[in-house]
Every structure is written in structure tokens, then in C-alpha cells.
mmCIF file of N, CA, C and O in Angstrom:
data_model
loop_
_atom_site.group_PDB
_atom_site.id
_atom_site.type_symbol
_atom_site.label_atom_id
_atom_site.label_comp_id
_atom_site.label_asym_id
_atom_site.label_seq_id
_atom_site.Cartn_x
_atom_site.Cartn_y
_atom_site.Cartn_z
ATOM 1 N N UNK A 6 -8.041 8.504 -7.095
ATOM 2 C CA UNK A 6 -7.031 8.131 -6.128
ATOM 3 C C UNK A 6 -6.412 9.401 -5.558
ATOM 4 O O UNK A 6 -6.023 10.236 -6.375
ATOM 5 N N UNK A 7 -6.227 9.730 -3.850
ATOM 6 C CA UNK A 7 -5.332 10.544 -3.662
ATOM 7 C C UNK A 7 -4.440 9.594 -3.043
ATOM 8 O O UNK A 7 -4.583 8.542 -2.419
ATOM 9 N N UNK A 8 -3.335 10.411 -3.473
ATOM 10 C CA UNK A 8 -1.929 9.833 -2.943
ATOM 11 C C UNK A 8 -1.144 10.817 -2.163
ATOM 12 O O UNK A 8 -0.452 11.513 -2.906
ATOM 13 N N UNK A 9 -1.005 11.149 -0.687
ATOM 14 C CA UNK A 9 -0.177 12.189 -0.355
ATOM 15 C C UNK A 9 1.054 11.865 0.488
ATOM 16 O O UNK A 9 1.054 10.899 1.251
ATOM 17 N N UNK A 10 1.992 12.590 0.360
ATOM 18 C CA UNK A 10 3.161 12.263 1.339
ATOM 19 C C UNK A 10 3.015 12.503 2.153
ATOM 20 O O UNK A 10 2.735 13.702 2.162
ATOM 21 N N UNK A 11 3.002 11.909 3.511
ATOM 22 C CA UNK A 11 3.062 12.755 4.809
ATOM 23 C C UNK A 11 4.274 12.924 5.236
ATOM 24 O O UNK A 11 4.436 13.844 6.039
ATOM 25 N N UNK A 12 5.560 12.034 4.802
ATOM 26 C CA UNK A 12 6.870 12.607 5.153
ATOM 27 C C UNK A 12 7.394 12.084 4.092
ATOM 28 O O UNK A 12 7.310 11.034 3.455
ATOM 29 N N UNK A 13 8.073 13.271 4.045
ATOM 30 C CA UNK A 13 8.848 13.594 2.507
ATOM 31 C C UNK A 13 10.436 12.486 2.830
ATOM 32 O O UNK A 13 11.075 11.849 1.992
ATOM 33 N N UNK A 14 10.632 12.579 4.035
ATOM 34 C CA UNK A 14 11.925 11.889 4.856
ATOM 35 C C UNK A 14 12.425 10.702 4.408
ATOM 36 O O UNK A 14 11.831 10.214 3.446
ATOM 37 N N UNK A 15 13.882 9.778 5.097
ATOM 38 C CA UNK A 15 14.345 8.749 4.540
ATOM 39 C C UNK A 15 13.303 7.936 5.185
ATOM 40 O O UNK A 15 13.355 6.938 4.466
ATOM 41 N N UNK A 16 12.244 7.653 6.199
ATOM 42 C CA UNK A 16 11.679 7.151 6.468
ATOM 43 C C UNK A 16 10.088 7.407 5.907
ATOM 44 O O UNK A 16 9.170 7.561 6.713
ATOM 45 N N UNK A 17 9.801 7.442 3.994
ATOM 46 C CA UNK A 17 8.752 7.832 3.844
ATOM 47 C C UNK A 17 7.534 7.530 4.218
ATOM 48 O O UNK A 17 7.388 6.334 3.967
ATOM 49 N N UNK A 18 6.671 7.919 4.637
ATOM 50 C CA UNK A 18 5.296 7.451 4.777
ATOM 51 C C UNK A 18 3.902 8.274 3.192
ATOM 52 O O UNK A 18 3.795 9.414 2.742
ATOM 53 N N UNK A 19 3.449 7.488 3.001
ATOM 54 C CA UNK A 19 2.671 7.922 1.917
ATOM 55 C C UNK A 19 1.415 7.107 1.870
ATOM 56 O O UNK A 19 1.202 5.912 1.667
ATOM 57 N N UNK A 20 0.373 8.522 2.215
ATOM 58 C CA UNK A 20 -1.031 7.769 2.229
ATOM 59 C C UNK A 20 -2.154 7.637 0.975
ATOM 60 O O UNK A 20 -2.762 8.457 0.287
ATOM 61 N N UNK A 21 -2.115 6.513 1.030
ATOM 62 C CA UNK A 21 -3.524 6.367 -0.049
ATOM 63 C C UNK A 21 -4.878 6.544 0.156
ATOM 64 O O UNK A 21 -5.452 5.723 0.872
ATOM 65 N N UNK A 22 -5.434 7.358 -0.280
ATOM 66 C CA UNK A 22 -6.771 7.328 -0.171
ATOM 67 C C UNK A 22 -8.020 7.995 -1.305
ATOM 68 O O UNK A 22 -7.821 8.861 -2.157
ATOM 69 N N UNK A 23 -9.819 7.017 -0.881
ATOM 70 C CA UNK A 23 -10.233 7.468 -1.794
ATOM 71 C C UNK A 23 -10.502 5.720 -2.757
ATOM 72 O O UNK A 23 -10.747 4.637 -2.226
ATOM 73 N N UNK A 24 -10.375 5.952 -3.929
ATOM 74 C CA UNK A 24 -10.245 4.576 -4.396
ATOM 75 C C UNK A 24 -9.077 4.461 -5.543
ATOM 76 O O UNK A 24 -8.760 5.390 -6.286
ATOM 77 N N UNK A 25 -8.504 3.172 -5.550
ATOM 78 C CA UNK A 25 -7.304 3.063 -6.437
ATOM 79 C C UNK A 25 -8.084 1.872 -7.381
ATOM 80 O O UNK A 25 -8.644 0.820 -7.072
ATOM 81 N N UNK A 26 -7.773 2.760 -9.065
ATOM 82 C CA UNK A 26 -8.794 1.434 -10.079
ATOM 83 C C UNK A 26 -7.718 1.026 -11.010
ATOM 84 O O UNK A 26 -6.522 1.270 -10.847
ATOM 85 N N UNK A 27 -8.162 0.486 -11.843
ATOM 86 C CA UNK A 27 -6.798 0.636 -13.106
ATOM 87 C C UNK A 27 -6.472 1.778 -13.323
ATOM 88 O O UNK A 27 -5.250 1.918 -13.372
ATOM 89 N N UNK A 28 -7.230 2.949 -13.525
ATOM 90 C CA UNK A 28 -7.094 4.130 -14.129
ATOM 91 C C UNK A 28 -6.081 4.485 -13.100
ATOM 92 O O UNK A 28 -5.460 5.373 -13.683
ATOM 93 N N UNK A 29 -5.627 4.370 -12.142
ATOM 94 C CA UNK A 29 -4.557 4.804 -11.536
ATOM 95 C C UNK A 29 -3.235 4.329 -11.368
ATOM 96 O O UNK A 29 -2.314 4.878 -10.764
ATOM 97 N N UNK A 30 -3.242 3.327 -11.925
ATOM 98 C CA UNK A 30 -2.941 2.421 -11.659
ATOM 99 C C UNK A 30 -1.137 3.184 -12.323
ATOM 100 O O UNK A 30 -0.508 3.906 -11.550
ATOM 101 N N UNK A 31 -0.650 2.919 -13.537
ATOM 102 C CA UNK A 31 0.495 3.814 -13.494
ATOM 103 C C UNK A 31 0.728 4.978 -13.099
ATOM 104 O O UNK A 31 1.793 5.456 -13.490
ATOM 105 N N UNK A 32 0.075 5.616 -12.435
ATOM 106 C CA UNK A 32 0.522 6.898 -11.413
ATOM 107 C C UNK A 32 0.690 6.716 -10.151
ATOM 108 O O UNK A 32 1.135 7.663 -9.502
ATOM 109 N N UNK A 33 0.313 5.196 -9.336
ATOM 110 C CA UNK A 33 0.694 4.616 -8.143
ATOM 111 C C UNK A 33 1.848 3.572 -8.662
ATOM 112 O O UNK A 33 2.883 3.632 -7.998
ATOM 113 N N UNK A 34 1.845 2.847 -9.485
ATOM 114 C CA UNK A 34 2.916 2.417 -9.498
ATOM 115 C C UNK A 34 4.500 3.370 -10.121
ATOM 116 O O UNK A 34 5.619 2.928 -9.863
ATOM 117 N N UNK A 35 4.349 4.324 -10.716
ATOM 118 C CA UNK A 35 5.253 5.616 -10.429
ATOM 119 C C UNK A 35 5.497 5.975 -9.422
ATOM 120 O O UNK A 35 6.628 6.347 -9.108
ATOM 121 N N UNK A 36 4.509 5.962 -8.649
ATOM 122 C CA UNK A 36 4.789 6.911 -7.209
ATOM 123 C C UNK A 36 5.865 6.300 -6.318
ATOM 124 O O UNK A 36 6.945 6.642 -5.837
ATOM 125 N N UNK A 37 4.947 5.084 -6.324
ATOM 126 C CA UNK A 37 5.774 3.851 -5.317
ATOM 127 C C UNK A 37 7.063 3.447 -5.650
ATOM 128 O O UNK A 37 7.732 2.955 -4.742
ATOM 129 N N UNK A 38 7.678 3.576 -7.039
ATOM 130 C CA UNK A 38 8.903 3.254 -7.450
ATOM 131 C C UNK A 38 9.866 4.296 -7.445
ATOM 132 O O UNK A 38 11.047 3.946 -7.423
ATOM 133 N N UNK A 39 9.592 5.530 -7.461
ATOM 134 C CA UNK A 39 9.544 6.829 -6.763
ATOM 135 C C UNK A 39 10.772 6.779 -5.648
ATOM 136 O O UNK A 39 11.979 7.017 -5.703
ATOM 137 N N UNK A 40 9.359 6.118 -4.041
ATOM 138 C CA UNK A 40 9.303 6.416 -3.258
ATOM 139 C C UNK A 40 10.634 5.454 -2.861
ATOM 140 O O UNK A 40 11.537 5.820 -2.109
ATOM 141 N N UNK A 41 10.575 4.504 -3.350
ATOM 142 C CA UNK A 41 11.608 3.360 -3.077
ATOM 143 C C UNK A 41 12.965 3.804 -3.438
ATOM 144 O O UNK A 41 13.910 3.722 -2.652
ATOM 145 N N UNK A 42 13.060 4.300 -4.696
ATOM 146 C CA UNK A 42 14.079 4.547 -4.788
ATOM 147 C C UNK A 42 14.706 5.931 -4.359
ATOM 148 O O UNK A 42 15.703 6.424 -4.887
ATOM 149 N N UNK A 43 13.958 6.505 -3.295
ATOM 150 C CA UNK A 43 14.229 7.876 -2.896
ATOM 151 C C UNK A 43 14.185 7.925 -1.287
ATOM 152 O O UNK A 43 14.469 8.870 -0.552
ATOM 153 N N UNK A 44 13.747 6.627 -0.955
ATOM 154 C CA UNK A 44 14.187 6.503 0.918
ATOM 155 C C UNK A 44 14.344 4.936 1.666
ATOM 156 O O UNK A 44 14.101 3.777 1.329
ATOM 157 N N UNK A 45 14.661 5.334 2.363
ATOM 158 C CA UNK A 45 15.220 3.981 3.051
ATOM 159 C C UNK A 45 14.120 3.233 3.909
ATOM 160 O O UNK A 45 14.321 2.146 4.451
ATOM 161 N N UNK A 46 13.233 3.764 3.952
ATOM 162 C CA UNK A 46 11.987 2.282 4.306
ATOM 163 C C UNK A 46 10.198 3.364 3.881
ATOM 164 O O UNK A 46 9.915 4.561 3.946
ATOM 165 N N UNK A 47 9.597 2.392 3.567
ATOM 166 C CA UNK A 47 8.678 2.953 3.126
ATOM 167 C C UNK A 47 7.381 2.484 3.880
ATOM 168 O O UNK A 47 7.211 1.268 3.963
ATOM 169 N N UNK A 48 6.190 3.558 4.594
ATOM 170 C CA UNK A 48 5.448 3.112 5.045
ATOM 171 C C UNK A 48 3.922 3.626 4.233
ATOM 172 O O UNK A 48 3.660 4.715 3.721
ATOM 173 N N UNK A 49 3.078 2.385 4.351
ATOM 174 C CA UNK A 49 1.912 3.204 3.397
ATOM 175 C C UNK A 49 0.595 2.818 4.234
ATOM 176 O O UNK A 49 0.109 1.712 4.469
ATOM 177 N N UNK A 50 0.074 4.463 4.702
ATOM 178 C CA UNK A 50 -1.245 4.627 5.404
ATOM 179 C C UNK A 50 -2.628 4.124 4.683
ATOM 180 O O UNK A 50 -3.168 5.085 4.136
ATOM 181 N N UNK A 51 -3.185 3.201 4.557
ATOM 182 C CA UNK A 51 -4.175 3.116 4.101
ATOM 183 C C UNK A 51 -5.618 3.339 4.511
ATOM 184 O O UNK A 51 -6.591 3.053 3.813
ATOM 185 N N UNK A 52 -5.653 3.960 5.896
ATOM 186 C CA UNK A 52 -6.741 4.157 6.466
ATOM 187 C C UNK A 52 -7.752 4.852 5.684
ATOM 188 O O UNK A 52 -8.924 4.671 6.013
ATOM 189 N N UNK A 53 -7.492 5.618 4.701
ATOM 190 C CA UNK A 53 -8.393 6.486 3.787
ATOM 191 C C UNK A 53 -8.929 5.924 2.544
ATOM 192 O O UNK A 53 -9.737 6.492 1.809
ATOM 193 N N UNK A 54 -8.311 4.529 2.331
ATOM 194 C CA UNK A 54 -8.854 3.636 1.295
ATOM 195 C C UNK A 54 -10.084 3.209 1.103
ATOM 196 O O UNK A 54 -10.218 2.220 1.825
ATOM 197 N N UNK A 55 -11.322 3.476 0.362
ATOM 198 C CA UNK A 55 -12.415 2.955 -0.024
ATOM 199 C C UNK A 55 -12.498 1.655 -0.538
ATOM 200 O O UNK A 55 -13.056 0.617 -0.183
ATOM 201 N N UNK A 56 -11.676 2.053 -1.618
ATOM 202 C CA UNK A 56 -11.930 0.832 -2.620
ATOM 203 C C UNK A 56 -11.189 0.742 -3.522
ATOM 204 O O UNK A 56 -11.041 1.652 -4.337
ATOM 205 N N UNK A 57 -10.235 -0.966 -3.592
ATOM 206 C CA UNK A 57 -9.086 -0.724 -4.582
ATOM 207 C C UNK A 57 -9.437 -2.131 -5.436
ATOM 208 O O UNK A 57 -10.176 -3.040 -5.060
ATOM 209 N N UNK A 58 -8.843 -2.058 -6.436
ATOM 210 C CA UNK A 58 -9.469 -3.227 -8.102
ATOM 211 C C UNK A 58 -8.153 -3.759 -7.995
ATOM 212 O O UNK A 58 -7.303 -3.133 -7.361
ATOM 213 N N UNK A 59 -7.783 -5.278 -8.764
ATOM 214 C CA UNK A 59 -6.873 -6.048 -9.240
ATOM 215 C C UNK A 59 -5.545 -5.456 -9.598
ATOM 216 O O UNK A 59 -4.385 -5.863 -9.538
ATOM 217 N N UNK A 60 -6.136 -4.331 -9.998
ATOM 218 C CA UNK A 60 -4.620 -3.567 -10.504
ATOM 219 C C UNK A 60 -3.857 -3.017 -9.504
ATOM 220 O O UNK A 60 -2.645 -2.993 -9.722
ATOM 221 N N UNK A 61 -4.352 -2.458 -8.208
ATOM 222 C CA UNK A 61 -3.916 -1.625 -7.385
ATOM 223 C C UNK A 61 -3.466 -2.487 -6.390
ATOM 224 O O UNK A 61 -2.747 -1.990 -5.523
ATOM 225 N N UNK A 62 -3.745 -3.725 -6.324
ATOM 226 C CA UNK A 62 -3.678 -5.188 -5.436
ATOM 227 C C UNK A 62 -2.291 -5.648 -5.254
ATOM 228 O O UNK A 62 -1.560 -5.921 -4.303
ATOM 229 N N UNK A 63 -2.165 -5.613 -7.394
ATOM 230 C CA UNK A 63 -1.193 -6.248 -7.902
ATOM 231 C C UNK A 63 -0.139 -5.333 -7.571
ATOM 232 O O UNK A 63 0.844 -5.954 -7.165
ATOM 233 N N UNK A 64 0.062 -3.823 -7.596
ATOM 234 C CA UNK A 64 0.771 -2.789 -7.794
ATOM 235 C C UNK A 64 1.398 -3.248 -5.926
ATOM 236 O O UNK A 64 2.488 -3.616 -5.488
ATOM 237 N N UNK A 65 0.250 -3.015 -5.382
ATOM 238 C CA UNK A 65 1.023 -3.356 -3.638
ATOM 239 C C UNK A 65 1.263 -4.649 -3.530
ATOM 240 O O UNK A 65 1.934 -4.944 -2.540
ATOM 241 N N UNK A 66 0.941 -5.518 -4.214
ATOM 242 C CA UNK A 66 1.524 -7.491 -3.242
ATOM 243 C C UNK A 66 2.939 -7.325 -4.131
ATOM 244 O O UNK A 66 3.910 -7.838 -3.576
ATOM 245 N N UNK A 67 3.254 -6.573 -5.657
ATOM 246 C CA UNK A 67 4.675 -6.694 -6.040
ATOM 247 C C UNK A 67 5.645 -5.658 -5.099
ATOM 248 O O UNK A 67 6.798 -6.024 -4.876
ATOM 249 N N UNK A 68 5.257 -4.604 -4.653
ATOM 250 C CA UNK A 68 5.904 -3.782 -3.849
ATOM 251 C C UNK A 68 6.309 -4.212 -2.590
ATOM 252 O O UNK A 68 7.202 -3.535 -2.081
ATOM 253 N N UNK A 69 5.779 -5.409 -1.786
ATOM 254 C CA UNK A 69 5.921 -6.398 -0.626
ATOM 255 C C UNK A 69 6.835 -7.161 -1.142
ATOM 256 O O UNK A 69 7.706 -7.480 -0.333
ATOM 257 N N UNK A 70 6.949 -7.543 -2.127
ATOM 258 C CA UNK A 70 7.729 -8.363 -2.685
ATOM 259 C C UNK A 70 9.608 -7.719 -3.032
ATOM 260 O O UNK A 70 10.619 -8.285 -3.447
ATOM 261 N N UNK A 71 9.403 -6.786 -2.745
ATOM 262 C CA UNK A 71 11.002 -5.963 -3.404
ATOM 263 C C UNK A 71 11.648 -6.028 -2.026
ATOM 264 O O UNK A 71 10.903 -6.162 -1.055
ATOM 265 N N UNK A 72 12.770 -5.957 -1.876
ATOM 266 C CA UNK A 72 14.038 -6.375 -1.083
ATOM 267 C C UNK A 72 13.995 -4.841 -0.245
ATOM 268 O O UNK A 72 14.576 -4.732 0.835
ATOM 269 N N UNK A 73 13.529 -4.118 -0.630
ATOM 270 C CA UNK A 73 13.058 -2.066 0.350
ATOM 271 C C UNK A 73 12.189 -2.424 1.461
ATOM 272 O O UNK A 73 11.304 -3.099 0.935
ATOM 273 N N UNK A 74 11.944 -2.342 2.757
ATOM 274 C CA UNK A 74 11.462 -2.336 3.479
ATOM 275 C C UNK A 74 10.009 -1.140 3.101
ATOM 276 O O UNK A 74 9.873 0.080 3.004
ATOM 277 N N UNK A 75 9.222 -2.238 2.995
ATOM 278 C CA UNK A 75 7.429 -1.629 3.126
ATOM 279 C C UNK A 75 6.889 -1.947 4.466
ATOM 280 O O UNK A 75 7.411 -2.854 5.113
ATOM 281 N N UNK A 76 5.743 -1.183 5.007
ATOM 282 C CA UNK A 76 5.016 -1.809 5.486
ATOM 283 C C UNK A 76 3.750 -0.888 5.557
ATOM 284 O O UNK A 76 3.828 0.341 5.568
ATOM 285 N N UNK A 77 2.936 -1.379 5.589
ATOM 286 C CA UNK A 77 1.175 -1.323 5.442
ATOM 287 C C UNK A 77 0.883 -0.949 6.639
ATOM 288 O O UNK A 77 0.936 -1.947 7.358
ATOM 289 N N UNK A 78 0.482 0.363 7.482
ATOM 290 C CA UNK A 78 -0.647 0.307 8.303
ATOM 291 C C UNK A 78 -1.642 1.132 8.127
ATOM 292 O O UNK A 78 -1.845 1.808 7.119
ATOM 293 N N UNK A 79 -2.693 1.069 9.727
ATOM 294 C CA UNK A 79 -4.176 1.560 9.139
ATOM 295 C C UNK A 79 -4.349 1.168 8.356
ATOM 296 O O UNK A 79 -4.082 1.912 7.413
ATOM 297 N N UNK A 80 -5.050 -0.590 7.842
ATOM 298 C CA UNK A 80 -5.644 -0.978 6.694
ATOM 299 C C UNK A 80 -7.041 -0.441 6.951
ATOM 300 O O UNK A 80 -7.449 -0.394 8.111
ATOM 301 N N UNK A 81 -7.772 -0.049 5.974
ATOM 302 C CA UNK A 81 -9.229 0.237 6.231
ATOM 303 C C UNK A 81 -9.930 -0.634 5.884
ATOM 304 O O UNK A 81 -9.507 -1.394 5.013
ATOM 305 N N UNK A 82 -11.239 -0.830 6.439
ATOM 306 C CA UNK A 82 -12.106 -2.138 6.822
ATOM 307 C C UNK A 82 -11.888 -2.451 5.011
ATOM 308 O O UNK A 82 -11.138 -3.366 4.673
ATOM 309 N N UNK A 83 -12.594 -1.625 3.978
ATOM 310 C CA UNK A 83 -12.288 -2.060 2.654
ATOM 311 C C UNK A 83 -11.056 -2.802 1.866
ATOM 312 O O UNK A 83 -11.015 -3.685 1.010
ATOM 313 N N UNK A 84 -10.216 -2.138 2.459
ATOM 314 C CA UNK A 84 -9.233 -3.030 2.213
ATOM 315 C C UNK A 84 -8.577 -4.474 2.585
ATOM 316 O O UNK A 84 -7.960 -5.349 1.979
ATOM 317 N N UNK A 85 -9.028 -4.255 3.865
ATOM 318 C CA UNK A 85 -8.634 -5.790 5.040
ATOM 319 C C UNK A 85 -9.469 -6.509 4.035
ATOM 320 O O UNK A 85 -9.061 -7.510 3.447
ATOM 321 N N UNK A 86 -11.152 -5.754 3.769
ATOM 322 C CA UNK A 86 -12.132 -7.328 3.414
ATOM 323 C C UNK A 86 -11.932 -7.583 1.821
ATOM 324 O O UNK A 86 -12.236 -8.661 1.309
ATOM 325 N N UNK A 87 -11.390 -6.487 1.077
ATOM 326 C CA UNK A 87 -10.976 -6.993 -0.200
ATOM 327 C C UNK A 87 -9.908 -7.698 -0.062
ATOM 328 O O UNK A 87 -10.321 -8.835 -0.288
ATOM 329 N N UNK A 88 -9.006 -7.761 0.120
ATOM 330 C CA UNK A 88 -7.634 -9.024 0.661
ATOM 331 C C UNK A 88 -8.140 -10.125 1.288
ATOM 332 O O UNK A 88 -7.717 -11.211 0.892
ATOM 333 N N UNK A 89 -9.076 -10.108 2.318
ATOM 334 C CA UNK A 89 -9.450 -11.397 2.776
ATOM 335 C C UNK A 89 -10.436 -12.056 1.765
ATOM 336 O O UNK A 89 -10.450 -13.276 1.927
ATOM 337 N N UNK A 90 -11.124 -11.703 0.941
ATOM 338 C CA UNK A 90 -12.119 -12.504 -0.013
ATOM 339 C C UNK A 90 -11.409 -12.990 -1.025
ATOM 340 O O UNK A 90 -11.646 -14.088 -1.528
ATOM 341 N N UNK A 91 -10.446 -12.179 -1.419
ATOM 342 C CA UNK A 91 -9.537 -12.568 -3.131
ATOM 343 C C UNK A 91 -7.955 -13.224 -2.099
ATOM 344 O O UNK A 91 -6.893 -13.404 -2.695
ATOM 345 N N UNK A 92 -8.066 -13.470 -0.735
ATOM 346 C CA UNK A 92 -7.167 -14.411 -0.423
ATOM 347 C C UNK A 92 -5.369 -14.079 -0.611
ATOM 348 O O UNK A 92 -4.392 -14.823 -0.527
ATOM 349 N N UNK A 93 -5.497 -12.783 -0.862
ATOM 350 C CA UNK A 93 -3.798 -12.756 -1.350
ATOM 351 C C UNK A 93 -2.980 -12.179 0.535
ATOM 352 O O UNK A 93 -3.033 -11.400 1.486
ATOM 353 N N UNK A 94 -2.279 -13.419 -0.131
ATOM 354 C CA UNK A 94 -1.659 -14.070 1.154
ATOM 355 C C UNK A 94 -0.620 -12.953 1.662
ATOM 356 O O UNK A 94 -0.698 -12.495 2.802
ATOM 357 N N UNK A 95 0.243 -12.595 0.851
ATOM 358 C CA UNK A 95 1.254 -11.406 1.053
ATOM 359 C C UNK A 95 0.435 -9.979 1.554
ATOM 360 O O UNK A 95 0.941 -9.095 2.245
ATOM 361 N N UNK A 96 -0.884 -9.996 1.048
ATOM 362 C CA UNK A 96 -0.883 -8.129 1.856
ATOM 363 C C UNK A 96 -2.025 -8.912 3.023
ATOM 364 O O UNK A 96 -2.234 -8.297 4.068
ATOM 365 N N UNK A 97 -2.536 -9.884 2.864
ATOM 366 C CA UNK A 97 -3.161 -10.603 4.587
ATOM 367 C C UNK A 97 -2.191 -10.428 5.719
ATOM 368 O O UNK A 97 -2.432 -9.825 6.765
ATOM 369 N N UNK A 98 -0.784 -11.172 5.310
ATOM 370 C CA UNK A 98 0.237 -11.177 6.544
ATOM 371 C C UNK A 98 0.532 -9.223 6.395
ATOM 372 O O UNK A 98 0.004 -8.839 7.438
ATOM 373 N N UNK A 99 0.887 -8.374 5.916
ATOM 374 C CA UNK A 99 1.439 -7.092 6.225
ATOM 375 C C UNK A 99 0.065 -6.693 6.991
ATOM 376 O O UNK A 99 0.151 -5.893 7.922
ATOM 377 N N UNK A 100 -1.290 -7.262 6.604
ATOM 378 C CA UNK A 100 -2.356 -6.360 7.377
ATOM 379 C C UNK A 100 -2.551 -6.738 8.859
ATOM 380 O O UNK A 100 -3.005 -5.997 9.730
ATOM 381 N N UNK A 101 -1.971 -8.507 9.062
ATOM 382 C CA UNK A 101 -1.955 -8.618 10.119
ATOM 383 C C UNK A 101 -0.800 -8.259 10.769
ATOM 384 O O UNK A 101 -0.995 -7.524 11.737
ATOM 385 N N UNK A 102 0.114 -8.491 10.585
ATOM 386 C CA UNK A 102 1.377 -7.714 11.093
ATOM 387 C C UNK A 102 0.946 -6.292 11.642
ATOM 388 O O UNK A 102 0.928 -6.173 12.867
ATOM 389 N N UNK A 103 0.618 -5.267 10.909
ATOM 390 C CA UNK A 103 0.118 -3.990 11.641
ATOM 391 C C UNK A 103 -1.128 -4.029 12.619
ATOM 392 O O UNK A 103 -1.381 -3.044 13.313
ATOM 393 N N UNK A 104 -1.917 -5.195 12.671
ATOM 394 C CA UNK A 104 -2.896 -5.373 13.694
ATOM 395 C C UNK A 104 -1.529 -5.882 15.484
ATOM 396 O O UNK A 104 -1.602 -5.468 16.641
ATOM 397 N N UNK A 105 -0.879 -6.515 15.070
ATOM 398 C CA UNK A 105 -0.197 -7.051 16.186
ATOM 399 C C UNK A 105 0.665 -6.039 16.907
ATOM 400 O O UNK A 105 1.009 -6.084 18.088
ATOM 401 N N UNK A 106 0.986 -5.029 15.919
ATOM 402 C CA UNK A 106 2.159 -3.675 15.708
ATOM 403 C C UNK A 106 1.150 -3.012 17.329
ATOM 404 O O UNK A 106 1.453 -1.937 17.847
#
């Protein structure tokens, strides 16, 4: 997994890329709890995403879920089609939301 900041700012942006497995899985969910509690809206680039497993799924549909402003753009084709096959409804709407953006 790389994980980089592109702005360190109250408006963070932080890109994922590469692949996110379990094995990363508590060093993205560190990051992200991190990031939340260190700025006032959080945006996460995924255009560099290969390939992400159950764990890394779970780590982003609970992070959609927190009351901090997220939002998802540049989903990469891997990611859009892993969300659309396993059906999870919460990062479908943020991926379409950034298609409409």
C-alpha cells in the first residue's frame, strides 16, 4: 500500500495507491483516523488503486460512515468494479457522486 498526503492542510487530501490487503490494513486505518482527527474535511484520491480486499473496503465504507466530511474521488476502474460486484452500497453512492462532481 502507498499512502501519500498531497495536502497536509485543513482540507486534507490523501492518496491511496498500489494495493490495500489486510496486511495494511491497521496502518490505513491509523492513517485515516489520523487524518480525521487532524482536519476539517477529508478527501481520498484513489486513482492509483489496483487492488483492495474486505479489509480495506471495510476500513473506507466505516470512514463514510463518521459524522467528518469524506469524499472519494478518481475511483480507479479496480476499485469502481470491486464495489460494484461485492455491492456495497455506501462507497457505490461516494463513487457515483464523484462521477456527477
Amino acid at each position: 500500500m502507498e499512502l501519500t498526503i498531497l495536502d497536509p492542510g485543513p482540507q486534507r487530501r490523501i492518496a491511496l495507491a498500489d494495493e490495500v490487503s489486510i496486511a495494511d490494513a491497521a496502518e490505513l486505518r491509523d492513517a485515516l483516523a489520523l487524518a480525521l482527527t487532524t482536519s476539517e474535511q477529508l478527501e481520498l484520491d484513489l486513482s492509483g488503486l489496483e487492488s483492495i480486499d474486505v479489509a480495506g473496503l471495510q476500513i473506507l465504507t466505516a470512514l463514510l460512515h463518521e459524522s467528518h466530511p469524506v469524499r472519494i474521488t478518481a475511483p480507479s476502474e479496480a476499485f469502481v468494479q470491486t464495489v460494484e460486484l461485492l455491492q456495497l452500497e455506501p462507497l457505490r453512492s461516494a463513487c457515483q457522486q464523484e462521477a456527477l462532481a
